[in-house]
PDB file of C-alpha atoms in Angstrom:
ATOM      1  CA  MET D   1       0.000   0.000   0.000  1.00  0.00           C
ATOM      2  CA  THR D   2       1.392   3.412  -0.936  1.00  0.00           C
ATOM      3  CA  ALA D   3       1.346   6.326   1.439  1.00  0.00           C
ATOM      4  CA  PRO D   4      -0.998   9.131   0.484  1.00  0.00           C
ATOM      5  CA  SER D   5       0.737  12.079  -1.117  1.00  0.00           C
ATOM      6  CA  PRO D   6       1.113  15.068   1.214  1.00  0.00           C
ATOM      7  CA  LEU D   7      -1.233  17.983   0.939  1.00  0.00           C
ATOM      8  CA  ILE D   8      -0.116  20.903  -1.214  1.00  0.00           C
ATOM      9  CA  PHE D   9      -0.051  24.186   0.689  1.00  0.00           C
ATOM     10  CA  GLU D  10       0.018  27.651  -0.861  1.00  0.00           C
ATOM     11  CA  ALA D  11       1.039  31.083   0.388  1.00  0.00           C
ATOM     12  CA  ALA D  12       0.663  34.423  -1.400  1.00  0.00           C
ATOM     13  CA  VAL D  13       2.031  37.936  -1.084  1.00  0.00           C
ATOM     14  CA  THR D  14       0.797  41.042  -2.886  1.00  0.00           C
ATOM     15  CA  ARG D  15       2.236  44.411  -3.759  1.00  0.00           C
ATOM     16  CA  PRO D  16       1.055  47.409  -5.836  1.00  0.00           C
ATOM     17  CA  LEU D  17       2.678  48.324  -9.159  1.00  0.00           C
ATOM     18  CA  SER D  18       2.029  51.245 -11.529  1.00  0.00           C
ATOM     19  CA  VAL D  19       3.342  51.032 -15.113  1.00  0.00           C
ATOM     20  CA  VAL D  20       2.679  52.480 -18.564  1.00  0.00           C
ATOM     21  CA  PHE D  21       2.524  50.578 -21.850  1.00  0.00           C
ATOM     22  CA  ARG D  22       1.413  51.086 -25.406  1.00  0.00           C
ATOM     23  CA  ALA D  23      -1.876  49.507 -26.502  1.00  0.00           C
ATOM     24  CA  GLY D  24      -2.111  50.018 -30.253  1.00  0.00           C
ATOM     25  CA  GLU D  25      -1.685  53.757 -30.816  1.00  0.00           C
ATOM     26  CA  ALA D  26      -2.644  54.728 -27.279  1.00  0.00           C
ATOM     27  CA  TRP D  27      -0.608  54.861 -24.094  1.00  0.00           C
ATOM     28  CA  GLU D  28      -2.155  53.191 -21.075  1.00  0.00           C
ATOM     29  CA  GLY D  29      -1.205  53.577 -17.465  1.00  0.00           C
ATOM     30  CA  HIS D  30      -2.227  50.787 -15.150  1.00  0.00           C
ATOM     31  CA  ASP D  31      -2.187  50.273 -11.430  1.00  0.00           C
ATOM     32  CA  TYR D  32      -1.835  46.583 -10.708  1.00  0.00           C
ATOM     33  CA  THR D  33      -1.868  44.403  -7.675  1.00  0.00           C
ATOM     34  CA  VAL D  34       0.916  41.873  -8.170  1.00  0.00           C
ATOM     35  CA  GLU D  35       0.202  38.555  -6.453  1.00  0.00           C
ATOM     36  CA  VAL D  36       2.894  35.912  -6.080  1.00  0.00           C
ATOM     37  CA  VAL D  37       1.807  32.403  -5.042  1.00  0.00           C
ATOM     38  CA  ALA D  38       4.287  29.842  -3.720  1.00  0.00           C
ATOM     39  CA  ALA D  39       3.326  26.207  -3.140  1.00  0.00           C
ATOM     40  CA  ARG D  40       4.875  23.115  -1.616  1.00  0.00           C
ATOM     41  CA  PRO D  41       3.915  19.648  -0.456  1.00  0.00           C
ATOM     42  CA  GLY D  42       3.489  19.771   3.298  1.00  0.00           C
ATOM     43  CA  LEU D  43       4.933  22.522   5.465  1.00  0.00           C
ATOM     44  CA  ASP D  44       8.445  23.193   6.684  1.00  0.00           C
ATOM     45  CA  GLY D  45       9.669  22.856  10.265  1.00  0.00           C
ATOM     46  CA  PHE D  46       8.090  26.217  11.135  1.00  0.00           C
ATOM     47  CA  ASP D  47       4.716  25.169   9.646  1.00  0.00           C
ATOM     48  CA  VAL D  48       4.997  27.563   6.713  1.00  0.00           C
ATOM     49  CA  VAL D  49       5.228  27.265   2.932  1.00  0.00           C
ATOM     50  CA  VAL D  50       7.937  29.944   2.588  1.00  0.00           C
ATOM     51  CA  ASP D  51       9.189  32.799   4.720  1.00  0.00           C
ATOM     52  CA  PHE D  52       6.840  35.647   3.765  1.00  0.00           C
ATOM     53  CA  ARG D  53       9.430  38.269   4.633  1.00  0.00           C
ATOM     54  CA  ASP D  54      11.920  36.788   2.160  1.00  0.00           C
ATOM     55  CA  LEU D  55       9.327  36.531  -0.607  1.00  0.00           C
ATOM     56  CA  GLU D  56       8.047  40.068   0.036  1.00  0.00           C
ATOM     57  CA  ALA D  57      11.602  41.443   0.034  1.00  0.00           C
ATOM     58  CA  ALA D  58      12.401  39.697  -3.276  1.00  0.00           C
ATOM     59  CA  LEU D  59       9.185  41.030  -4.811  1.00  0.00           C
ATOM     60  CA  ASP D  60       9.862  44.557  -3.535  1.00  0.00           C
ATOM     61  CA  ARG D  61      13.379  44.476  -5.061  1.00  0.00           C
ATOM     62  CA  ARG D  62      11.966  43.390  -8.448  1.00  0.00           C
ATOM     63  CA  LEU D  63       9.116  45.921  -8.476  1.00  0.00           C
ATOM     64  CA  ALA D  64      10.984  49.038  -7.295  1.00  0.00           C
ATOM     65  CA  PRO D  65      12.793  49.708 -10.609  1.00  0.00           C
ATOM     66  CA  LEU D  66       9.533  49.149 -12.550  1.00  0.00           C
ATOM     67  CA  GLN D  67       7.339  51.666 -10.677  1.00  0.00           C
ATOM     68  CA  GLY D  68       6.019  54.352 -13.021  1.00  0.00           C
ATOM     69  CA  LYS D  69       8.115  53.114 -15.944  1.00  0.00           C
ATOM     70  CA  LEU D  70       7.227  52.656 -19.579  1.00  0.00           C
ATOM     71  CA  LEU D  71       7.341  48.904 -20.209  1.00  0.00           C
ATOM     72  CA  SER D  72       8.868  49.307 -23.674  1.00  0.00           C
ATOM     73  CA  ASP D  73      11.837  51.093 -22.039  1.00  0.00           C
ATOM     74  CA  LEU D  74      12.363  47.858 -20.106  1.00  0.00           C
ATOM     75  CA  ASP D  75      12.146  45.703 -23.263  1.00  0.00           C
ATOM     76  CA  LEU D  76       8.668  44.507 -22.288  1.00  0.00           C
ATOM     77  CA  ASP D  77       5.816  44.671 -24.792  1.00  0.00           C
ATOM     78  CA  GLY D  78       2.913  44.532 -22.341  1.00  0.00           C
ATOM     79  CA  PRO D  79       1.462  43.058 -19.165  1.00  0.00           C
ATOM     80  CA  LEU D  80       1.949  39.415 -20.206  1.00  0.00           C
ATOM     81  CA  ALA D  81       5.661  39.972 -20.820  1.00  0.00           C
ATOM     82  CA  LEU D  82       5.879  41.778 -17.483  1.00  0.00           C
ATOM     83  CA  ALA D  83       4.213  38.902 -15.630  1.00  0.00           C
ATOM     84  CA  ARG D  84       6.464  36.327 -17.319  1.00  0.00           C
ATOM     85  CA  ARG D  85       9.610  38.267 -16.469  1.00  0.00           C
ATOM     86  CA  LEU D  86       8.590  38.724 -12.851  1.00  0.00           C
ATOM     87  CA  LEU D  87       7.787  35.017 -12.546  1.00  0.00           C
ATOM     88  CA  ALA D  88      11.205  34.074 -13.939  1.00  0.00           C
ATOM     89  CA  ASP D  89      13.031  36.669 -11.804  1.00  0.00           C
ATOM     90  CA  LEU D  90      11.343  35.569  -8.576  1.00  0.00           C
ATOM     91  CA  ALA D  91      11.480  31.785  -9.015  1.00  0.00           C
ATOM     92  CA  PRO D  92      15.077  31.453  -7.704  1.00  0.00           C
ATOM     93  CA  PHE D  93      14.034  33.122  -4.436  1.00  0.00           C
ATOM     94  CA  VAL D  94      11.601  30.350  -3.526  1.00  0.00           C
ATOM     95  CA  PRO D  95      13.624  27.567  -1.875  1.00  0.00           C
ATOM     96  CA  ALA D  96      12.857  23.924  -2.704  1.00  0.00           C
ATOM     97  CA  PRO D  97      10.776  21.964  -2.074  1.00  0.00           C
ATOM     98  CA  ALA D  98       8.543  25.026  -2.464  1.00  0.00           C
ATOM     99  CA  HIS D  99       8.150  26.533  -5.917  1.00  0.00           C
ATOM    100  CA  LEU D 100       6.661  29.622  -7.482  1.00  0.00           C
ATOM    101  CA  LYS D 101       3.247  28.464  -8.640  1.00  0.00           C
ATOM    102  CA  GLU D 102       1.761  31.627 -10.100  1.00  0.00           C
ATOM    103  CA  LEU D 103       2.211  35.328 -10.599  1.00  0.00           C
ATOM    104  CA  ALA D 104      -0.867  37.424 -11.305  1.00  0.00           C
ATOM    105  CA  LEU D 105      -1.489  41.043 -12.239  1.00  0.00           C
ATOM    106  CA  THR D 106      -4.915  42.417 -11.334  1.00  0.00           C
ATOM    107  CA  ASP D 107      -5.872  45.866 -12.594  1.00  0.00           C
ATOM    108  CA  GLY D 108      -8.211  48.395 -11.009  1.00  0.00           C
ATOM    109  CA  ARG D 109     -11.200  46.953 -12.863  1.00  0.00           C
ATOM    110  CA  GLY D 110     -10.597  43.500 -11.452  1.00  0.00           C
ATOM    111  CA  ARG D 111      -9.186  42.038 -14.690  1.00  0.00           C
ATOM    112  CA  ARG D 112      -6.628  39.394 -13.803  1.00  0.00           C
ATOM    113  CA  LEU D 113      -3.744  38.085 -15.876  1.00  0.00           C
ATOM    114  CA  ALA D 114      -1.899  35.084 -14.428  1.00  0.00           C
ATOM    115  CA  VAL D 115       1.118  33.052 -15.493  1.00  0.00           C
ATOM    116  CA  ARG D 116       2.050  29.756 -13.911  1.00  0.00           C
ATOM    117  CA  GLY D 117       5.462  28.477 -12.981  1.00  0.00           C
TER     118      GLY D 117
END
């Protein structure tokens, strides 16, 4: 008889981000809530998925240079490219056996764009 697989636990942190990008001929400024979700089977010795402070600090370091910037100046062609880059940049800061499961951008109208790790 095989042992049941452990439960998968998730933890999320959020931060605000304001950026500008080109949509067709128009420029659009957006205020997003960036949500980063980490997951792992079971919990660590402190009964957590990841240390929130470490994940928040990594997210803050990645978002600070983006605040108020034009995405094309950062070689990004829109929100999807932004989300993908943030996901890739943050993944190394989530120690195994946890992993970065998802990064989502939610705008002021509640529209959500998510990429999975």
